[in-house]
Amino acid sequence: MDHATPARFLAAHEATATAPVPSLLPPLVPARDHCAVRLRQQLPPPRASLRISVIIPAKDEAATLPSALAALAAQVSEHGQPLPPDSFEVIVLANNCQDATAAVVRRQARKFPGLVVHVAELCLRGATAHVGRARRLLMDEACARLEQVGQPAGIIASTDADTQVAPTWLAAIQAEIAAGADAVGGRIITSNDDAGPAALRRIQAHDAAYRLLCARLEDLIDPAPLDRWPRHHQHFGASLALTARAYRQVGGLPEVRFLEDEALCQQLRRHDLALRHSPRVRVLTSARRQGRVEVGLSWQLSEWLRMSQQQREPHVENPVQLMRRWQLRRQLRDCWAGSPGAELDAAMARLGLPVATVLAQMQRAATFGALWEWALAHSPNLTTALVPLSRALLMLPRLIRSGVVAEWQPLA
């Protein structure tokens, strides 16, 4: 992966595995899941006032957890008032640890008596010893606890052990859910404490600019009603929240070795659930380059550092082709919804697929998200080429200006 970028490695790994939209809501935890049972046995029953369950998978994170828990203990409303102490809890899963992770959590719990924090210890074995399994166990348990107290609209909020959430993190998530979102991705800023060489910081800043400009262009071409600009581009485990109802609807977190957060968001899209990329929801995370997962932010930073040392430039998806993809998505959605004036024949032609095949898939798909996922997998006209990052950054402002002009004009 010489031209690795977040979009590139998300498209090339197991998080992209597809699954059908289930017609029934399956149980999240198999009846004989030994690890799930052991996790539950280590936790007290949920309090009746529980509204948010914050989950943190942690492997050898004794050094980072004190700051993470201190930030959670300092949560306030958007008006600066302390949150009701029993309205949220924090569950840390110390998995496969060789340090004092669990002991540190217990010590911090005594230091912040107002913070409801629980810790469980597990040793995941063999092929299941990965972050996807740990986060799945936690999110399943958080969902069950919220349902147990009669809160299907309660919130499962994921963060990481090397991450410090903003003081209004939970309040801002609640506000976005109250506004209609089913899930919320927070803005993730990396710490300057270990930012690395200037060349690495420059690549990271340019990549972030590219992603944000793409988000702006997408909003102009095919806006999501509950994810309008201003918005960002991130929906990763360091700041990702969703309702218990939405979590159960999608069948839980896909249990993959890495990029499990992206896989969950793909499930949300497949079910036509609203994912809000909220600038109000913010966290600060570590810029370390030796992380705990195979592919993630630390891996990406290492790749960018290697490329900068070799004086090579990352490549990203061509913005022009992305714009055309989003135009076709809007056109296909109009056809799916039976909107007046929707040009079905034009959409079929632009997909480059037999009309009968597309019509059959439109009848078969349970949601537009499932239809669009199928189109991405089968249409030769929806593929994108890679271009140098610097070139993409020159192209995007021009496309955005043209998108502003054309926002309300019919598609060609």
mmCIF file of N, CA and C in Angstrom, residues 100-220:
data_model
loop_
_atom_site.group_PDB
_atom_site.id
_atom_site.type_symbol
_atom_site.label_atom_id
_atom_site.label_comp_id
_atom_site.label_asym_id
_atom_site.label_seq_id
_atom_site.Cartn_x
_atom_site.Cartn_y
_atom_site.Cartn_z
ATOM 1 N N ALA A 100 -0.466 -2.784 34.345
ATOM 2 C CA ALA A 100 -1.423 -2.579 35.434
ATOM 3 C C ALA A 100 -2.652 -1.798 34.974
ATOM 4 N N THR A 101 -3.104 -2.033 33.748
ATOM 5 C CA THR A 101 -4.244 -1.289 33.211
ATOM 6 C C THR A 101 -5.445 -1.321 34.149
ATOM 7 N N ALA A 102 -5.861 -2.515 34.576
ATOM 8 C CA ALA A 102 -7.052 -2.631 35.421
ATOM 9 C C ALA A 102 -6.853 -1.944 36.763
ATOM 10 N N ALA A 103 -5.668 -2.093 37.343
ATOM 11 C CA ALA A 103 -5.393 -1.454 38.639
ATOM 12 C C ALA A 103 -5.439 0.062 38.518
ATOM 13 N N VAL A 104 -4.960 0.596 37.407
ATOM 14 C CA VAL A 104 -4.997 2.043 37.195
ATOM 15 C C VAL A 104 -6.443 2.526 37.114
ATOM 16 N N VAL A 105 -7.298 1.776 36.437
ATOM 17 C CA VAL A 105 -8.704 2.169 36.343
ATOM 18 C C VAL A 105 -9.333 2.189 37.729
ATOM 19 N N ARG A 106 -9.060 1.175 38.522
ATOM 20 C CA ARG A 106 -9.642 1.132 39.870
ATOM 21 C C ARG A 106 -9.127 2.292 40.714
ATOM 22 N N ARG A 107 -7.857 2.633 40.560
ATOM 23 C CA ARG A 107 -7.311 3.762 41.313
ATOM 24 C C ARG A 107 -7.960 5.074 40.876
ATOM 25 N N GLN A 108 -8.161 5.237 39.580
ATOM 26 C CA GLN A 108 -8.812 6.449 39.091
ATOM 27 C C GLN A 108 -10.274 6.511 39.544
ATOM 28 N N ALA A 109 -10.913 5.365 39.650
ATOM 29 C CA ALA A 109 -12.292 5.352 40.124
ATOM 30 C C ALA A 109 -12.383 5.900 41.549
ATOM 31 N N ARG A 110 -11.384 5.586 42.364
ATOM 32 C CA ARG A 110 -11.367 6.125 43.732
ATOM 33 C C ARG A 110 -11.047 7.617 43.720
ATOM 34 N N LYS A 111 -10.256 8.043 42.751
ATOM 35 C CA LYS A 111 -9.881 9.450 42.665
ATOM 36 C C LYS A 111 -11.055 10.308 42.220
ATOM 37 N N PHE A 112 -11.950 9.738 41.403
ATOM 38 C CA PHE A 112 -13.116 10.470 40.903
ATOM 39 C C PHE A 112 -14.386 9.751 41.364
ATOM 40 N N PRO A 113 -14.758 9.906 42.613
ATOM 41 C CA PRO A 113 -15.914 9.157 43.135
ATOM 42 C C PRO A 113 -17.221 9.511 42.435
ATOM 43 N N GLY A 114 -17.295 10.661 41.792
ATOM 44 C CA GLY A 114 -18.503 11.030 41.072
ATOM 45 C C GLY A 114 -18.635 10.365 39.716
ATOM 46 N N LEU A 115 -17.569 9.733 39.246
ATOM 47 C CA LEU A 115 -17.577 9.064 37.947
ATOM 48 C C LEU A 115 -17.936 7.593 38.139
ATOM 49 N N VAL A 116 -18.984 7.150 37.491
ATOM 50 C CA VAL A 116 -19.367 5.743 37.556
ATOM 51 C C VAL A 116 -18.511 4.988 36.548
ATOM 52 N N VAL A 117 -17.516 4.286 37.035
ATOM 53 C CA VAL A 117 -16.579 3.593 36.146
ATOM 54 C C VAL A 117 -16.421 2.148 36.591
ATOM 55 N N HIS A 118 -16.475 1.255 35.619
ATOM 56 C CA HIS A 118 -16.323 -0.170 35.865
ATOM 57 C C HIS A 118 -15.157 -0.687 35.023
ATOM 58 N N VAL A 119 -14.491 -1.716 35.498
ATOM 59 C CA VAL A 119 -13.413 -2.349 34.730
ATOM 60 C C VAL A 119 -13.593 -3.856 34.778
ATOM 61 N N ALA A 120 -13.388 -4.476 33.641
ATOM 62 C CA ALA A 120 -13.412 -5.933 33.545
ATOM 63 C C ALA A 120 -12.113 -6.380 32.891
ATOM 64 N N GLU A 121 -11.703 -7.593 33.199
ATOM 65 C CA GLU A 121 -10.465 -8.145 32.646
ATOM 66 C C GLU A 121 -10.763 -9.439 31.903
ATOM 67 N N LEU A 122 -10.248 -9.532 30.681
ATOM 68 C CA LEU A 122 -10.397 -10.733 29.875
ATOM 69 C C LEU A 122 -9.106 -11.016 29.136
ATOM 70 N N CYS A 123 -8.912 -12.269 28.813
ATOM 71 C CA CYS A 123 -7.811 -12.655 27.921
ATOM 72 C C CYS A 123 -8.427 -13.283 26.684
ATOM 73 N N LEU A 124 -8.442 -12.516 25.610
ATOM 74 C CA LEU A 124 -8.963 -13.020 24.341
ATOM 75 C C LEU A 124 -7.905 -13.914 23.712
ATOM 76 N N ARG A 125 -8.328 -15.005 23.132
ATOM 77 C CA ARG A 125 -7.358 -15.999 22.683
ATOM 78 C C ARG A 125 -7.428 -16.236 21.179
ATOM 79 N N GLY A 126 -6.271 -16.625 20.639
ATOM 80 C CA GLY A 126 -6.198 -17.042 19.250
ATOM 81 C C GLY A 126 -6.652 -15.978 18.279
ATOM 82 N N ALA A 127 -7.484 -16.394 17.331
ATOM 83 C CA ALA A 127 -7.920 -15.492 16.262
ATOM 84 C C ALA A 127 -8.867 -14.407 16.761
ATOM 85 N N THR A 128 -9.371 -14.529 17.989
ATOM 86 C CA THR A 128 -10.293 -13.509 18.516
ATOM 87 C C THR A 128 -9.573 -12.424 19.309
ATOM 88 N N ALA A 129 -8.261 -12.495 19.404
ATOM 89 C CA ALA A 129 -7.508 -11.517 20.203
ATOM 90 C C ALA A 129 -7.237 -10.268 19.370
ATOM 91 N N HIS A 130 -8.263 -9.446 19.191
ATOM 92 C CA HIS A 130 -8.111 -8.220 18.412
ATOM 93 C C HIS A 130 -9.114 -7.185 18.900
ATOM 94 N N VAL A 131 -8.920 -5.945 18.467
ATOM 95 C CA VAL A 131 -9.735 -4.839 18.966
ATOM 96 C C VAL A 131 -11.189 -4.957 18.524
ATOM 97 N N GLY A 132 -11.442 -5.536 17.367
ATOM 98 C CA GLY A 132 -12.820 -5.697 16.932
ATOM 99 C C GLY A 132 -13.613 -6.563 17.885
ATOM 100 N N ARG A 133 -12.994 -7.614 18.364
ATOM 101 C CA ARG A 133 -13.644 -8.491 19.345
ATOM 102 C C ARG A 133 -13.855 -7.757 20.666
ATOM 103 N N ALA A 134 -12.846 -7.042 21.146
ATOM 104 C CA ALA A 134 -12.962 -6.322 22.414
ATOM 105 C C ALA A 134 -14.050 -5.255 22.345
ATOM 106 N N ARG A 135 -14.059 -4.473 21.253
ATOM 107 C CA ARG A 135 -15.055 -3.415 21.154
ATOM 108 C C ARG A 135 -16.453 -4.003 20.968
ATOM 109 N N ARG A 136 -16.566 -5.115 20.257
ATOM 110 C CA ARG A 136 -17.865 -5.770 20.080
ATOM 111 C C ARG A 136 -18.416 -6.232 21.433
ATOM 112 N N LEU A 137 -17.591 -6.870 22.229
ATOM 113 C CA LEU A 137 -18.041 -7.315 23.546
ATOM 114 C C LEU A 137 -18.558 -6.141 24.370
ATOM 115 N N LEU A 138 -17.823 -5.043 24.348
ATOM 116 C CA LEU A 138 -18.212 -3.865 25.124
ATOM 117 C C LEU A 138 -19.508 -3.251 24.605
ATOM 118 N N MET A 139 -19.628 -3.103 23.305
ATOM 119 C CA MET A 139 -20.805 -2.450 22.752
ATOM 120 C C MET A 139 -22.046 -3.326 22.908
ATOM 121 N N ASP A 140 -21.881 -4.630 22.777
ATOM 122 C CA ASP A 140 -22.997 -5.535 23.042
ATOM 123 C C ASP A 140 -23.484 -5.383 24.482
ATOM 124 N N GLU A 141 -22.546 -5.352 25.412
ATOM 125 C CA GLU A 141 -22.915 -5.239 26.827
ATOM 126 C C GLU A 141 -23.544 -3.878 27.116
ATOM 127 N N ALA A 142 -22.992 -2.810 26.540
ATOM 128 C CA ALA A 142 -23.570 -1.478 26.740
ATOM 129 C C ALA A 142 -24.998 -1.433 26.215
ATOM 130 N N CYS A 143 -25.243 -2.021 25.052
ATOM 131 C CA CYS A 143 -26.585 -2.065 24.482
ATOM 132 C C CYS A 143 -27.535 -2.810 25.407
ATOM 133 N N ALA A 144 -27.101 -3.961 25.900
ATOM 134 C CA ALA A 144 -27.953 -4.753 26.786
ATOM 135 C C ALA A 144 -28.270 -3.995 28.073
ATOM 136 N N ARG A 145 -27.300 -3.268 28.611
ATOM 137 C CA ARG A 145 -27.520 -2.534 29.858
ATOM 138 C C ARG A 145 -28.536 -1.401 29.663
ATOM 139 N N LEU A 146 -28.444 -0.706 28.527
ATOM 140 C CA LEU A 146 -29.408 0.358 28.252
ATOM 141 C C LEU A 146 -30.807 -0.213 28.048
ATOM 142 N N GLU A 147 -30.900 -1.321 27.356
ATOM 143 C CA GLU A 147 -32.203 -1.956 27.167
ATOM 144 C C GLU A 147 -32.764 -2.470 28.489
ATOM 145 N N GLN A 148 -31.873 -2.931 29.354
ATOM 146 C CA GLN A 148 -32.305 -3.454 30.646
ATOM 147 C C GLN A 148 -33.016 -2.402 31.495
ATOM 148 N N VAL A 149 -32.587 -1.134 31.351
ATOM 149 C CA VAL A 149 -33.229 -0.060 32.117
ATOM 150 C C VAL A 149 -34.278 0.669 31.276
ATOM 151 N N GLY A 150 -34.701 0.056 30.176
ATOM 152 C CA GLY A 150 -35.766 0.625 29.370
ATOM 153 C C GLY A 150 -35.377 1.834 28.567
ATOM 154 N N GLN A 151 -34.127 1.859 28.043
ATOM 155 C CA GLN A 151 -33.637 3.010 27.290
ATOM 156 C C GLN A 151 -33.129 2.593 25.903
ATOM 157 N N PRO A 152 -34.017 2.166 25.003
ATOM 158 C CA PRO A 152 -33.558 1.831 23.646
ATOM 159 C C PRO A 152 -32.990 3.028 22.902
ATOM 160 N N ALA A 153 -33.376 4.248 23.312
ATOM 161 C CA ALA A 153 -32.798 5.455 22.718
ATOM 162 C C ALA A 153 -31.576 5.927 23.473
ATOM 163 N N GLY A 154 -31.166 5.161 24.492
ATOM 164 C CA GLY A 154 -29.927 5.474 25.193
ATOM 165 C C GLY A 154 -28.729 5.340 24.272
ATOM 166 N N ILE A 155 -27.610 5.899 24.678
ATOM 167 C CA ILE A 155 -26.462 6.070 23.777
ATOM 168 C C ILE A 155 -25.294 5.182 24.188
ATOM 169 N N ILE A 156 -24.763 4.461 23.224
ATOM 170 C CA ILE A 156 -23.494 3.742 23.363
ATOM 171 C C ILE A 156 -22.417 4.654 22.784
ATOM 172 N N ALA A 157 -21.468 5.076 23.598
ATOM 173 C CA ALA A 157 -20.431 6.028 23.155
ATOM 174 C C ALA A 157 -19.068 5.367 23.271
ATOM 175 N N SER A 158 -18.386 5.256 22.155
ATOM 176 C CA SER A 158 -17.070 4.623 22.120
ATOM 177 C C SER A 158 -15.973 5.673 22.100
ATOM 178 N N THR A 159 -14.925 5.428 22.913
ATOM 179 C CA THR A 159 -13.697 6.211 22.795
ATOM 180 C C THR A 159 -12.521 5.269 23.042
ATOM 181 N N ASP A 160 -11.311 5.808 23.000
ATOM 182 C CA ASP A 160 -10.110 4.996 23.143
ATOM 183 C C ASP A 160 -9.323 5.393 24.381
ATOM 184 N N ALA A 161 -8.468 4.482 24.812
ATOM 185 C CA ALA A 161 -7.716 4.705 26.048
ATOM 186 C C ALA A 161 -6.681 5.810 25.915
ATOM 187 N N ASP A 162 -6.249 6.120 24.690
ATOM 188 C CA ASP A 162 -5.250 7.179 24.492
ATOM 189 C C ASP A 162 -5.906 8.476 24.036
ATOM 190 N N THR A 163 -7.175 8.655 24.369
ATOM 191 C CA THR A 163 -7.959 9.785 23.879
ATOM 192 C C THR A 163 -8.572 10.557 25.038
ATOM 193 N N GLN A 164 -8.551 11.873 24.928
ATOM 194 C CA GLN A 164 -9.185 12.738 25.922
ATOM 195 C C GLN A 164 -10.366 13.448 25.255
ATOM 196 N N VAL A 165 -11.550 13.179 25.757
ATOM 197 C CA VAL A 165 -12.743 13.780 25.172
ATOM 198 C C VAL A 165 -12.886 15.213 25.683
ATOM 199 N N ALA A 166 -13.528 16.067 24.878
ATOM 200 C CA ALA A 166 -13.789 17.445 25.281
ATOM 201 C C ALA A 166 -14.787 17.461 26.442
ATOM 202 N N PRO A 167 -14.803 18.537 27.246
ATOM 203 C CA PRO A 167 -15.718 18.590 28.396
ATOM 204 C C PRO A 167 -17.189 18.444 28.011
ATOM 205 N N THR A 168 -17.570 18.891 26.814
ATOM 206 C CA THR A 168 -18.968 18.791 26.390
ATOM 207 C C THR A 168 -19.197 17.618 25.429
ATOM 208 N N TRP A 169 -18.304 16.658 25.420
ATOM 209 C CA TRP A 169 -18.382 15.536 24.468
ATOM 210 C C TRP A 169 -19.729 14.825 24.567
ATOM 211 N N LEU A 170 -20.093 14.404 25.759
ATOM 212 C CA LEU A 170 -21.346 13.665 25.915
ATOM 213 C C LEU A 170 -22.562 14.553 25.649
ATOM 214 N N ALA A 171 -22.516 15.792 26.121
ATOM 215 C CA ALA A 171 -23.641 16.699 25.909
ATOM 216 C C ALA A 171 -23.855 16.979 24.426
ATOM 217 N N ALA A 172 -22.770 17.151 23.688
ATOM 218 C CA ALA A 172 -22.890 17.415 22.250
ATOM 219 C C ALA A 172 -23.423 16.192 21.514
ATOM 220 N N ILE A 173 -22.998 14.998 21.928
ATOM 221 C CA ILE A 173 -23.544 13.767 21.331
ATOM 222 C C ILE A 173 -25.045 13.692 21.593
ATOM 223 N N GLN A 174 -25.451 13.946 22.835
ATOM 224 C CA GLN A 174 -26.873 13.916 23.164
ATOM 225 C C GLN A 174 -27.668 14.902 22.315
ATOM 226 N N ALA A 175 -27.109 16.085 22.095
ATOM 227 C CA ALA A 175 -27.806 17.092 21.301
ATOM 228 C C ALA A 175 -28.002 16.631 19.860
ATOM 229 N N GLU A 176 -27.001 15.995 19.289
ATOM 230 C CA GLU A 176 -27.119 15.527 17.902
ATOM 231 C C GLU A 176 -28.119 14.374 17.798
ATOM 232 N N ILE A 177 -28.126 13.487 18.784
ATOM 233 C CA ILE A 177 -29.112 12.403 18.789
ATOM 234 C C ILE A 177 -30.517 12.977 18.934
ATOM 235 N N ALA A 178 -30.671 13.969 19.821
ATOM 236 C CA ALA A 178 -31.974 14.590 20.017
ATOM 237 C C ALA A 178 -32.462 15.287 18.747
ATOM 238 N N ALA A 179 -31.521 15.746 17.911
ATOM 239 C CA ALA A 179 -31.880 16.416 16.658
ATOM 240 C C ALA A 179 -32.245 15.437 15.552
ATOM 241 N N GLY A 180 -32.120 14.138 15.822
ATOM 242 C CA GLY A 180 -32.565 13.146 14.851
ATOM 243 C C GLY A 180 -31.518 12.166 14.376
ATOM 244 N N ALA A 181 -30.249 12.366 14.719
ATOM 245 C CA ALA A 181 -29.210 11.440 14.272
ATOM 246 C C ALA A 181 -29.350 10.093 14.977
ATOM 247 N N ASP A 182 -29.041 9.029 14.257
ATOM 248 C CA ASP A 182 -28.972 7.694 14.864
ATOM 249 C C ASP A 182 -27.576 7.400 15.402
ATOM 250 N N ALA A 183 -26.574 8.050 14.817
ATOM 251 C CA ALA A 183 -25.182 7.840 15.205
ATOM 252 C C ALA A 183 -24.416 9.136 14.994
ATOM 253 N N VAL A 184 -23.316 9.288 15.735
ATOM 254 C CA VAL A 184 -22.543 10.533 15.693
ATOM 255 C C VAL A 184 -21.055 10.200 15.663
ATOM 256 N N GLY A 185 -20.370 10.688 14.636
ATOM 257 C CA GLY A 185 -18.918 10.620 14.587
ATOM 258 C C GLY A 185 -18.345 11.942 15.060
ATOM 259 N N GLY A 186 -17.379 11.898 15.971
ATOM 260 C CA GLY A 186 -16.786 13.121 16.493
ATOM 261 C C GLY A 186 -15.520 13.514 15.752
ATOM 262 N N ARG A 187 -15.167 14.788 15.840
ATOM 263 C CA ARG A 187 -13.938 15.301 15.229
ATOM 264 C C ARG A 187 -12.767 14.876 16.093
ATOM 265 N N ILE A 188 -11.795 14.227 15.479
ATOM 266 C CA ILE A 188 -10.639 13.675 16.198
ATOM 267 C C ILE A 188 -9.403 14.490 15.848
ATOM 268 N N ILE A 189 -8.871 15.175 16.834
ATOM 269 C CA ILE A 189 -7.660 15.984 16.659
ATOM 270 C C ILE A 189 -6.501 15.247 17.309
ATOM 271 N N THR A 190 -5.346 15.208 16.632
ATOM 272 C CA THR A 190 -4.193 14.526 17.212
ATOM 273 C C THR A 190 -3.380 15.492 18.070
ATOM 274 N N SER A 191 -2.821 14.956 19.122
ATOM 275 C CA SER A 191 -2.038 15.740 20.074
ATOM 276 C C SER A 191 -0.730 16.194 19.437
ATOM 277 N N ASN A 192 -0.259 17.359 19.871
ATOM 278 C CA ASN A 192 1.035 17.866 19.401
ATOM 279 C C ASN A 192 2.205 17.328 20.208
ATOM 280 N N ASP A 193 1.914 16.549 21.252
ATOM 281 C CA ASP A 193 2.986 16.071 22.125
ATOM 282 C C ASP A 193 3.981 15.190 21.388
ATOM 283 N N ASP A 194 3.503 14.411 20.425
ATOM 284 C CA ASP A 194 4.382 13.523 19.672
ATOM 285 C C ASP A 194 4.005 13.597 18.199
ATOM 286 N N ALA A 195 3.952 14.817 17.681
ATOM 287 C CA ALA A 195 3.438 15.041 16.329
ATOM 288 C C ALA A 195 4.391 14.584 15.239
ATOM 289 N N GLY A 196 5.671 14.388 15.564
ATOM 290 C CA GLY A 196 6.610 13.905 14.571
ATOM 291 C C GLY A 196 7.214 15.019 13.737
ATOM 292 N N PRO A 197 7.998 14.663 12.727
ATOM 293 C CA PRO A 197 8.676 15.647 11.888
ATOM 294 C C PRO A 197 7.692 16.553 11.145
ATOM 295 N N ALA A 198 8.203 17.691 10.722
ATOM 296 C CA ALA A 198 7.366 18.667 10.013
ATOM 297 C C ALA A 198 6.776 18.071 8.737
ATOM 298 N N ALA A 199 7.541 17.230 8.039
ATOM 299 C CA ALA A 199 7.038 16.642 6.792
ATOM 300 C C ALA A 199 5.821 15.754 7.065
ATOM 301 N N LEU A 200 5.836 15.020 8.171
ATOM 302 C CA LEU A 200 4.696 14.186 8.533
ATOM 303 C C LEU A 200 3.493 15.048 8.889
ATOM 304 N N ARG A 201 3.716 16.098 9.656
ATOM 305 C CA ARG A 201 2.616 16.984 10.038
ATOM 306 C C ARG A 201 1.998 17.635 8.802
ATOM 307 N N ARG A 202 2.837 17.950 7.824
ATOM 308 C CA ARG A 202 2.337 18.580 6.602
ATOM 309 C C ARG A 202 1.435 17.605 5.827
ATOM 310 N N ILE A 203 1.864 16.360 5.685
ATOM 311 C CA ILE A 203 1.031 15.376 4.991
ATOM 312 C C ILE A 203 -0.291 15.192 5.723
ATOM 313 N N GLN A 204 -0.220 15.090 7.049
ATOM 314 C CA GLN A 204 -1.440 14.896 7.830
ATOM 315 C C GLN A 204 -2.401 16.075 7.662
ATOM 316 N N ALA A 205 -1.865 17.284 7.678
ATOM 317 C CA ALA A 205 -2.709 18.476 7.511
ATOM 318 C C ALA A 205 -3.309 18.524 6.112
ATOM 319 N N HIS A 206 -2.521 18.175 5.103
ATOM 320 C CA HIS A 206 -3.031 18.196 3.732
ATOM 321 C C HIS A 206 -4.107 17.128 3.537
ATOM 322 N N ASP A 207 -3.898 15.951 4.134
ATOM 323 C CA ASP A 207 -4.913 14.907 4.018
ATOM 324 C C ASP A 207 -6.212 15.335 4.692
ATOM 325 N N ALA A 208 -6.111 15.961 5.876
ATOM 326 C CA ALA A 208 -7.314 16.438 6.564
ATOM 327 C C ALA A 208 -8.035 17.492 5.728
ATOM 328 N N ALA A 209 -7.275 18.383 5.090
ATOM 329 C CA ALA A 209 -7.887 19.399 4.234
ATOM 330 C C ALA A 209 -8.616 18.749 3.064
ATOM 331 N N TYR A 210 -8.000 17.743 2.470
ATOM 332 C CA TYR A 210 -8.632 17.026 1.366
ATOM 333 C C TYR A 210 -9.951 16.406 1.819
ATOM 334 N N ARG A 211 -9.940 15.728 2.972
ATOM 335 C CA ARG A 211 -11.156 15.063 3.460
ATOM 336 C C ARG A 211 -12.262 16.083 3.752
ATOM 337 N N LEU A 212 -11.901 17.201 4.361
ATOM 338 C CA LEU A 212 -12.903 18.212 4.690
ATOM 339 C C LEU A 212 -13.472 18.865 3.428
ATOM 340 N N LEU A 213 -12.614 19.132 2.450
ATOM 341 C CA LEU A 213 -13.095 19.698 1.191
ATOM 342 C C LEU A 213 -13.993 18.708 0.455
ATOM 343 N N CYS A 214 -13.653 17.427 0.519
ATOM 344 C CA CYS A 214 -14.519 16.409 -0.078
ATOM 345 C C CYS A 214 -15.879 16.389 0.620
ATOM 346 N N ALA A 215 -15.869 16.523 1.941
ATOM 347 C CA ALA A 215 -17.130 16.552 2.686
ATOM 348 C C ALA A 215 -17.983 17.743 2.251
ATOM 349 N N ARG A 216 -17.326 18.884 2.029
ATOM 350 C CA ARG A 216 -18.047 20.072 1.567
ATOM 351 C C ARG A 216 -18.644 19.846 0.181
ATOM 352 N N LEU A 217 -17.861 19.271 -0.723
ATOM 353 C CA LEU A 217 -18.337 19.017 -2.076
ATOM 354 C C LEU A 217 -19.483 18.003 -2.062
ATOM 355 N N GLU A 218 -19.356 16.965 -1.278
ATOM 356 C CA GLU A 218 -20.419 15.960 -1.181
ATOM 357 C C GLU A 218 -21.717 16.599 -0.687
ATOM 358 N N ASP A 219 -21.596 17.510 0.284
ATOM 359 C CA ASP A 219 -22.776 18.179 0.817
ATOM 360 C C ASP A 219 -23.456 19.037 -0.253
ATOM 361 N N LEU A 220 -22.685 19.607 -1.148
ATOM 362 C CA LEU A 220 -23.263 20.405 -2.229
ATOM 363 C C LEU A 220 -23.942 19.539 -3.276
#
